[in-house]
PDB file of C-alpha atoms in Angstrom:
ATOM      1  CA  UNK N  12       0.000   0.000   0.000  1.00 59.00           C
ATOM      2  CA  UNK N  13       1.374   3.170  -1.274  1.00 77.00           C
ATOM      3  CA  UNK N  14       0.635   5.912   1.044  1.00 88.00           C
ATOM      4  CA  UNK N  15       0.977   9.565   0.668  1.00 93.00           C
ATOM      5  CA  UNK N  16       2.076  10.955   3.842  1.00 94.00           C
ATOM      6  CA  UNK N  17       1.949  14.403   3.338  1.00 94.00           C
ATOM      7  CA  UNK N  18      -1.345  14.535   1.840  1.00 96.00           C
ATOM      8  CA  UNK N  19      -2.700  12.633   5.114  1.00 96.00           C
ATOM      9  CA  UNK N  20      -0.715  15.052   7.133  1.00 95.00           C
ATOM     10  CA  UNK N  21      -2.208  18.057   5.729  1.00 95.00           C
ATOM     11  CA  UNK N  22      -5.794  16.620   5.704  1.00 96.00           C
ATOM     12  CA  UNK N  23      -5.810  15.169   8.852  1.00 96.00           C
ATOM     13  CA  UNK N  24      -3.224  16.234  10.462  1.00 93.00           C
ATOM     14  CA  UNK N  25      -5.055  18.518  12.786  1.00 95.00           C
ATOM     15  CA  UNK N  26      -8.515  16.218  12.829  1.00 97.00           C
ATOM     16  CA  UNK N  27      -6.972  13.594  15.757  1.00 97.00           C
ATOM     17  CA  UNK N  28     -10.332  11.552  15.424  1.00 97.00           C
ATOM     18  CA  UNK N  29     -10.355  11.378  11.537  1.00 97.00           C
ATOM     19  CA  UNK N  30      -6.777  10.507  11.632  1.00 97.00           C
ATOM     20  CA  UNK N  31      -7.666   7.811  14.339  1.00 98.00           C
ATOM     21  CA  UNK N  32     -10.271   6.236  12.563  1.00 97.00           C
ATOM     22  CA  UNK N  33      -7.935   6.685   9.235  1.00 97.00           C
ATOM     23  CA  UNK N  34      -5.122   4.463  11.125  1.00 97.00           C
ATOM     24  CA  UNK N  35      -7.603   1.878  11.973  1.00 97.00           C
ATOM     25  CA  UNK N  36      -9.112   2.137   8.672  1.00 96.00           C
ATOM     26  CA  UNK N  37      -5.645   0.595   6.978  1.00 95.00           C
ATOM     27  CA  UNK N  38      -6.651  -3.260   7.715  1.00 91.00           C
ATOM     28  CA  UNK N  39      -2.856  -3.677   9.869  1.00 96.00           C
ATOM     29  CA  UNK N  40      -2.211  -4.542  13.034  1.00 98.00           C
ATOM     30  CA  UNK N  41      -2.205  -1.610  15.226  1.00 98.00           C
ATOM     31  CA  UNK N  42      -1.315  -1.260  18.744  1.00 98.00           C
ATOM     32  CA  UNK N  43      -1.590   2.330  21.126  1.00 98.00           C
ATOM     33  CA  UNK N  44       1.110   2.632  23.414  1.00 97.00           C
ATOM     34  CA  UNK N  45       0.685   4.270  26.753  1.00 96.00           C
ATOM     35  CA  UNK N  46       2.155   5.347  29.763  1.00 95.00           C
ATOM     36  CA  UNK N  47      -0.531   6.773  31.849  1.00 96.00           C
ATOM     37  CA  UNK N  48       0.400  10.012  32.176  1.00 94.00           C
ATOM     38  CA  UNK N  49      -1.467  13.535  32.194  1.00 94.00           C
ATOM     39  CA  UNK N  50      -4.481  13.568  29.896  1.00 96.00           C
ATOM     40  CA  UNK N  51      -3.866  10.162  28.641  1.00 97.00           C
ATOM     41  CA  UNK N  52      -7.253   9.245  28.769  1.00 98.00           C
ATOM     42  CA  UNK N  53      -7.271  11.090  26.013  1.00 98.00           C
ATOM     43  CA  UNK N  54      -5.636   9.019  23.315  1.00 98.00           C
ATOM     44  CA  UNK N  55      -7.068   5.741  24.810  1.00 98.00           C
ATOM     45  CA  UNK N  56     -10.436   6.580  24.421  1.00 98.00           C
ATOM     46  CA  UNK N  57     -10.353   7.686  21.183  1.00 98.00           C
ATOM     47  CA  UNK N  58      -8.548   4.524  20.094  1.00 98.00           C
ATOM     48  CA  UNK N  59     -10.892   2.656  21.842  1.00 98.00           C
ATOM     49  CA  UNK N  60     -14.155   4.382  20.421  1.00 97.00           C
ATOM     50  CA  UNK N  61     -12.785   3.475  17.045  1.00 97.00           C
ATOM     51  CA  UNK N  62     -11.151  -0.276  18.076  1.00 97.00           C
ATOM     52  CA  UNK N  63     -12.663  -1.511  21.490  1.00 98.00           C
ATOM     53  CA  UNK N  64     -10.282  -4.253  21.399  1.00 98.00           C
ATOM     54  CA  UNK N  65      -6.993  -3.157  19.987  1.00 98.00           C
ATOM     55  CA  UNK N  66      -4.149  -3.980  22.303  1.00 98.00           C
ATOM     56  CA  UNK N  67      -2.647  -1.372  24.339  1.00 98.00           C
ATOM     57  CA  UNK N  68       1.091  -1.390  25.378  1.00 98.00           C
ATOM     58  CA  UNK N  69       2.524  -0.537  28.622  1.00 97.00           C
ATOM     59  CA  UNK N  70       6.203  -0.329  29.069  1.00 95.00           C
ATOM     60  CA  UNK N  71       5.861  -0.515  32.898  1.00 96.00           C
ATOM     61  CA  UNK N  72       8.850   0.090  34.381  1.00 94.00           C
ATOM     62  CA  UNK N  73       7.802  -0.309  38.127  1.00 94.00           C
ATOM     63  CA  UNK N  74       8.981   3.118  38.916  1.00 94.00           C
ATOM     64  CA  UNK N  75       5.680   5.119  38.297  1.00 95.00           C
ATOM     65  CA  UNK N  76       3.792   7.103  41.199  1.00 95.00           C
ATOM     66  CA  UNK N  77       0.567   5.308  43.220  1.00 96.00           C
ATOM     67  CA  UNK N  78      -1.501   7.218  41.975  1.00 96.00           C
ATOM     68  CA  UNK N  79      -0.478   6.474  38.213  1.00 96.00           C
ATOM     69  CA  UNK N  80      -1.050   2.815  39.290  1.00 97.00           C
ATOM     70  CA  UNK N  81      -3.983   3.873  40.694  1.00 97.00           C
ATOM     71  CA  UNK N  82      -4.953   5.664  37.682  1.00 97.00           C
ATOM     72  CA  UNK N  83      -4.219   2.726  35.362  1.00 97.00           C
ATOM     73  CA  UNK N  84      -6.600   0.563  37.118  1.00 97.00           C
ATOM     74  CA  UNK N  85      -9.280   3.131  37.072  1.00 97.00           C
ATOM     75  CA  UNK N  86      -8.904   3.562  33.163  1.00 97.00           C
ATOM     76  CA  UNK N  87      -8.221   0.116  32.471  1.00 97.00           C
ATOM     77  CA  UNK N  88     -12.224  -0.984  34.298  1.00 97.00           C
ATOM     78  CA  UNK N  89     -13.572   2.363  32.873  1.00 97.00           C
ATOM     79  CA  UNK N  90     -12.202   1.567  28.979  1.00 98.00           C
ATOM     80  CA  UNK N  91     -12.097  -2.089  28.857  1.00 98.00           C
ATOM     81  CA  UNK N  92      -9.075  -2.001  27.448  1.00 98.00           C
ATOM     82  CA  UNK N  93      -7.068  -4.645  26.195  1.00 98.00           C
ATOM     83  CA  UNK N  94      -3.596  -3.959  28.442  1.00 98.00           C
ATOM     84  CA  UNK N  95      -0.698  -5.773  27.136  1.00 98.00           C
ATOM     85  CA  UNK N  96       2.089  -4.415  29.675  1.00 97.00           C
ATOM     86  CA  UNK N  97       5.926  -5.092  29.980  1.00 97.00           C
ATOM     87  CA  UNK N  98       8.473  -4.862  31.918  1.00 97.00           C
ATOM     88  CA  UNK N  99      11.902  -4.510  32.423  1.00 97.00           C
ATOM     89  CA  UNK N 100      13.789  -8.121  32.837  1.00 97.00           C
ATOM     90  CA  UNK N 101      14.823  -7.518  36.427  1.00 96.00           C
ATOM     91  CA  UNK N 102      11.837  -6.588  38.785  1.00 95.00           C
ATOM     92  CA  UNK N 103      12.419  -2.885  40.509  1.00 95.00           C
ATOM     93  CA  UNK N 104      12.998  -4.858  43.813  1.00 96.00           C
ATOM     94  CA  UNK N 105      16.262  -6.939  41.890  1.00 97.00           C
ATOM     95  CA  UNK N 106      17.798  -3.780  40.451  1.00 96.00           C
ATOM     96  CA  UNK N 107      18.236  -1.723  43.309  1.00 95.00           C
ATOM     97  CA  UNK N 108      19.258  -4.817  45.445  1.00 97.00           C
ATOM     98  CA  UNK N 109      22.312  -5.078  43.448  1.00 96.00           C
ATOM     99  CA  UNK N 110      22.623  -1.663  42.372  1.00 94.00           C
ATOM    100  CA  UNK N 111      20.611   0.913  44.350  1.00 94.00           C
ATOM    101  CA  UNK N 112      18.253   3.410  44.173  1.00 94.00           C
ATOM    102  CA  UNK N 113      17.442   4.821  40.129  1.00 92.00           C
ATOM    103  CA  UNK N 114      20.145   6.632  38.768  1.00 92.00           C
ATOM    104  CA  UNK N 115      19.916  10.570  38.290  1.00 89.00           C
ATOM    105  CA  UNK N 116      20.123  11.887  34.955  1.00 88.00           C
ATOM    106  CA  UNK N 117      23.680  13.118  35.149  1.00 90.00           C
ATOM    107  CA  UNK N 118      24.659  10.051  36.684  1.00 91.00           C
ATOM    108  CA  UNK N 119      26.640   7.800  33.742  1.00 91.00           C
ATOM    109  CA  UNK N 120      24.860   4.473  34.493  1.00 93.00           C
ATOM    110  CA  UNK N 121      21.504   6.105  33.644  1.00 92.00           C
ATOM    111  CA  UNK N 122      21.537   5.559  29.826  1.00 91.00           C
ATOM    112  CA  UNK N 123      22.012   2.156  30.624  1.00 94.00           C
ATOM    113  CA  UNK N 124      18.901   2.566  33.265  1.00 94.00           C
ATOM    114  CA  UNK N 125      17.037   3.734  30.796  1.00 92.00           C
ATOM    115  CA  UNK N 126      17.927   0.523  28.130  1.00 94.00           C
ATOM    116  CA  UNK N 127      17.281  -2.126  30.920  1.00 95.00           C
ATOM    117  CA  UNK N 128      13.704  -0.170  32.214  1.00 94.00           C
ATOM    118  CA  UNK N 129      12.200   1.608  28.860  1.00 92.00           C
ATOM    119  CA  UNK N 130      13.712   1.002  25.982  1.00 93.00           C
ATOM    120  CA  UNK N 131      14.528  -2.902  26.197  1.00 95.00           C
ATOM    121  CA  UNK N 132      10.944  -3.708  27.035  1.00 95.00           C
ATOM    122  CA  UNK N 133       9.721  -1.948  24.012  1.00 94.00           C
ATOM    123  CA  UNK N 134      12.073  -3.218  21.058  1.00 95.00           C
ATOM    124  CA  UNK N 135      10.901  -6.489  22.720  1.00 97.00           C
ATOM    125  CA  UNK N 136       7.192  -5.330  22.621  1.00 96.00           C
ATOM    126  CA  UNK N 137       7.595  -4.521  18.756  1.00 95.00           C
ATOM    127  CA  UNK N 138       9.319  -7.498  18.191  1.00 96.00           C
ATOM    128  CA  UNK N 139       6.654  -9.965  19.915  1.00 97.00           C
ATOM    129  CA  UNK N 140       3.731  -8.294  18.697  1.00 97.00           C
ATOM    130  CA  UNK N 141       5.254  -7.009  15.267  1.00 97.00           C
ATOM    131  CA  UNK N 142       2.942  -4.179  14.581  1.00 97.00           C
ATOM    132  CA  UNK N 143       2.026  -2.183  11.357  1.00 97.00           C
ATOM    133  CA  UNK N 144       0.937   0.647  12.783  1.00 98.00           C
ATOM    134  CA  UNK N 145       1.369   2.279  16.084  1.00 97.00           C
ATOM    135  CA  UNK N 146      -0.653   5.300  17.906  1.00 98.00           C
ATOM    136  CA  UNK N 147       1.285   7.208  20.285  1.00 96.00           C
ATOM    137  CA  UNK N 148       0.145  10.318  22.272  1.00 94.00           C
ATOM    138  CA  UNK N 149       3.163  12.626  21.464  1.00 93.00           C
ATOM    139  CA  UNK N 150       2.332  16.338  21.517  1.00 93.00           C
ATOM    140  CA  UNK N 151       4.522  18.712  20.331  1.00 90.00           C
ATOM    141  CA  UNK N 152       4.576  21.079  22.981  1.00 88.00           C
ATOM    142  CA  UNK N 153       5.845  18.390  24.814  1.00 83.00           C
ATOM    143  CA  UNK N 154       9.623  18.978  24.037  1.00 78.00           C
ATOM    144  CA  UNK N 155      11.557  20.224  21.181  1.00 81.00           C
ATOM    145  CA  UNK N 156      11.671  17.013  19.487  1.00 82.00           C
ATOM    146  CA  UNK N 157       8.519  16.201  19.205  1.00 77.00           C
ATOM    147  CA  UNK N 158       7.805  19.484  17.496  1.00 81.00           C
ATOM    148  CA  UNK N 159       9.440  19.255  14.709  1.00 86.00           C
ATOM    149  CA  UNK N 160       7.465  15.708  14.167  1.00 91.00           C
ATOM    150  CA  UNK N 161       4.298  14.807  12.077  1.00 93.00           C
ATOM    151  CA  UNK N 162       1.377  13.548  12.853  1.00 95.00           C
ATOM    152  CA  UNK N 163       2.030  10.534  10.274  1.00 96.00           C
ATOM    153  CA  UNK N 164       5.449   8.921   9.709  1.00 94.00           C
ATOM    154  CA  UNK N 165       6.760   6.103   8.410  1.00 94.00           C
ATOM    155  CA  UNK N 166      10.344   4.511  10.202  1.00 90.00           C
ATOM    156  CA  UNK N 167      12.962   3.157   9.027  1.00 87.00           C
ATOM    157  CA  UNK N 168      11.149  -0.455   9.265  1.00 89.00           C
ATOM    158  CA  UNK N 169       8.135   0.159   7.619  1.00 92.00           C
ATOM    159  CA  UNK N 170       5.936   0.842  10.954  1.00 95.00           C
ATOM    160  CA  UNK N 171       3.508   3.399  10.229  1.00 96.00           C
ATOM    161  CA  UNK N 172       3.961   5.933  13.251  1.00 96.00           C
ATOM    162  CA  UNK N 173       0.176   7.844  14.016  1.00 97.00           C
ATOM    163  CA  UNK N 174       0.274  10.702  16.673  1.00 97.00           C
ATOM    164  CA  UNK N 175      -2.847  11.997  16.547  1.00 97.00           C
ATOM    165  CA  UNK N 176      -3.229  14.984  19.253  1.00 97.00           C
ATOM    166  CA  UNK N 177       0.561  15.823  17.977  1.00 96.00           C
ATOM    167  CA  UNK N 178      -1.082  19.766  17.630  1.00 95.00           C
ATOM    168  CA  UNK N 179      -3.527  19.346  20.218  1.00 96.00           C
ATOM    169  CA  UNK N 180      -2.800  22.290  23.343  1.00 94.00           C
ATOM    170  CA  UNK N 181      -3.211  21.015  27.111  1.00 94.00           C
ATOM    171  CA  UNK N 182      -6.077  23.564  26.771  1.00 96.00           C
ATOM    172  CA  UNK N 183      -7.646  21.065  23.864  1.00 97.00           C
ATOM    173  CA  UNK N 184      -6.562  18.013  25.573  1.00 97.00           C
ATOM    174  CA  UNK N 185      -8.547  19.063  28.793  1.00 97.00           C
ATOM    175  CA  UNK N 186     -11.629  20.049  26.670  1.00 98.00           C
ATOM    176  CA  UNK N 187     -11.376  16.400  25.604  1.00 98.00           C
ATOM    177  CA  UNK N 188     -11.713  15.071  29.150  1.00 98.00           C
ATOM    178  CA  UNK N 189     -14.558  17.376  30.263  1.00 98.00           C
ATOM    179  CA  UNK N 190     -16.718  16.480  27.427  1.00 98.00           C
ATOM    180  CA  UNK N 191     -16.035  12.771  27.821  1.00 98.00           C
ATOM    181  CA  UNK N 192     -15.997  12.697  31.824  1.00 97.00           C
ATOM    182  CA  UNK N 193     -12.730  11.048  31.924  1.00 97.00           C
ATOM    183  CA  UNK N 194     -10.202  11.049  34.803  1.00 96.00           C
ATOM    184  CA  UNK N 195      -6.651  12.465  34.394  1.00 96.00           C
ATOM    185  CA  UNK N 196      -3.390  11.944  36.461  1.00 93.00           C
ATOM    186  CA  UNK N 197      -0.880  15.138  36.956  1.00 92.00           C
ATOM    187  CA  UNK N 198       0.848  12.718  39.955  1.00 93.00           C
ATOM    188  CA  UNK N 199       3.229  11.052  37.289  1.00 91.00           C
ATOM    189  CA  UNK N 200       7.065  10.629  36.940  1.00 89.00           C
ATOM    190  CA  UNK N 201       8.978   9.177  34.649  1.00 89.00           C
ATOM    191  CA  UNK N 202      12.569   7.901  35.788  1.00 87.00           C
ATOM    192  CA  UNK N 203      14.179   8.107  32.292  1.00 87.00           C
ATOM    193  CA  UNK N 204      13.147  11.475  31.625  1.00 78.00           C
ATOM    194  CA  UNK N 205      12.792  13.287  34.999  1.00 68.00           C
ATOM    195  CA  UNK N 206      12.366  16.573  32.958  1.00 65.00           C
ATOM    196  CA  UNK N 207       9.048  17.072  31.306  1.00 61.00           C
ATOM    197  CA  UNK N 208      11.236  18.337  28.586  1.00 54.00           C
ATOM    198  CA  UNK N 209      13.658  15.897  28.153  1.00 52.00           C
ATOM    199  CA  UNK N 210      13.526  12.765  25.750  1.00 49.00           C
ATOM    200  CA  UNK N 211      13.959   9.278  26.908  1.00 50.00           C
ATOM    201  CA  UNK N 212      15.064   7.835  23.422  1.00 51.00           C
ATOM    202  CA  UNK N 213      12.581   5.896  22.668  1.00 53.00           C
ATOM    203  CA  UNK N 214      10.790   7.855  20.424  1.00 51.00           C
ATOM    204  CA  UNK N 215      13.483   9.321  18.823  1.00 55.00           C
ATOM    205  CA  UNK N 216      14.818   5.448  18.268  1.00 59.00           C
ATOM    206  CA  UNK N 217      11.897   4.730  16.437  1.00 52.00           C
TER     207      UNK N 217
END
């Protein structure tokens, strides 16, 4: 299938439920990665009001807050979705035994951290479950990275990369949640980033 990507960009780029229902409109295997964090609800129920069952990946690295945890749950029972999580090879408890507490970021074993936690578990996750297409919530005023990104892109291996709220503000992202009545988590913290503004790798790996 011959796809042109910048005509889908500038149709739908800015339409995040046309482009949705585009992606799942392709006949490939699709999954929606997640992490749980602020207004994630957002992307997962617009997958999910397109493709109830289409699995949705968790790269859980066992450092997240309670109340993401927490949050997870609740959106999990509320969504009925169809959670496919993994995790690191070594359980939190395993690491830090043997080599203490997580890394800071200007610590030189955190790269490697970040492999063994994030990064690791999600080649694997691509590899197992060998998608065609993947939805991802990146927005682009999330860091200056992700703003020079499309919505649609196509890597190096052929997976079709969707980001549908890419252009979407916080402002439109909490207009989303009010009119749907779904919860949202601002207790979150991710140990490979730390910064809100900082990149773990993995998208900019794949």
């Amino acid at each position: 299938m011959d796809l042109d990507i910048d005509a889908i960009n500038r149709d739908l780029g800015r339409d995040p439920q046309a482009l949705t229902r585009w992606a799942l409109s392709l006949n490939k295997h699709a999954i929606c990665t997640t992490n749980f964090r602020p207004f994630e609800a957002v992307i997962l129920h617009m997958v999910t009001q397109a493709q109830p069952d289409i699995p949705v990946v968790w790269m859980d690295s066992g450092y997240n807050t309670e109340a993401t945890y927490r949050f997870a749950d609740e959106l999990i029972k509320r969504l009925d979705l169809n959670l496919v999580s993994y995790l690191p090879k070594r359980t939190r408890a395993h690491r830090e035994a043997l080599e203490g507490p997580m890394p800071t970021i200007d610590d030189p074993r955190h790269a490697a951290f970040t492999e063994e936690v994030k990064l690791e578990p999600f080649t694997r996750a691509l590899r197992e479950m060998a998608p065609q297409v993947w939805l991802t919530a990146l927005r682009a005023e999330d860091t200056p990275e992700r703003a020079r990104m499309q919505p649609v892109s196509i890597n190096d291996d052929g997976l079709i990369k969707v980001a549908p709220v890419l252009h979407w503000t916080a402002k439109d992202m909490y207009a989303y949640l009010v009119k749907h009545d779904l919860p949202n988590n601002f207790d979150y913290f991710d140990p490979t980033k730390v910064e809100d503004k900082r990149e773990c790798g993995l998208h900019l790996q794949h």
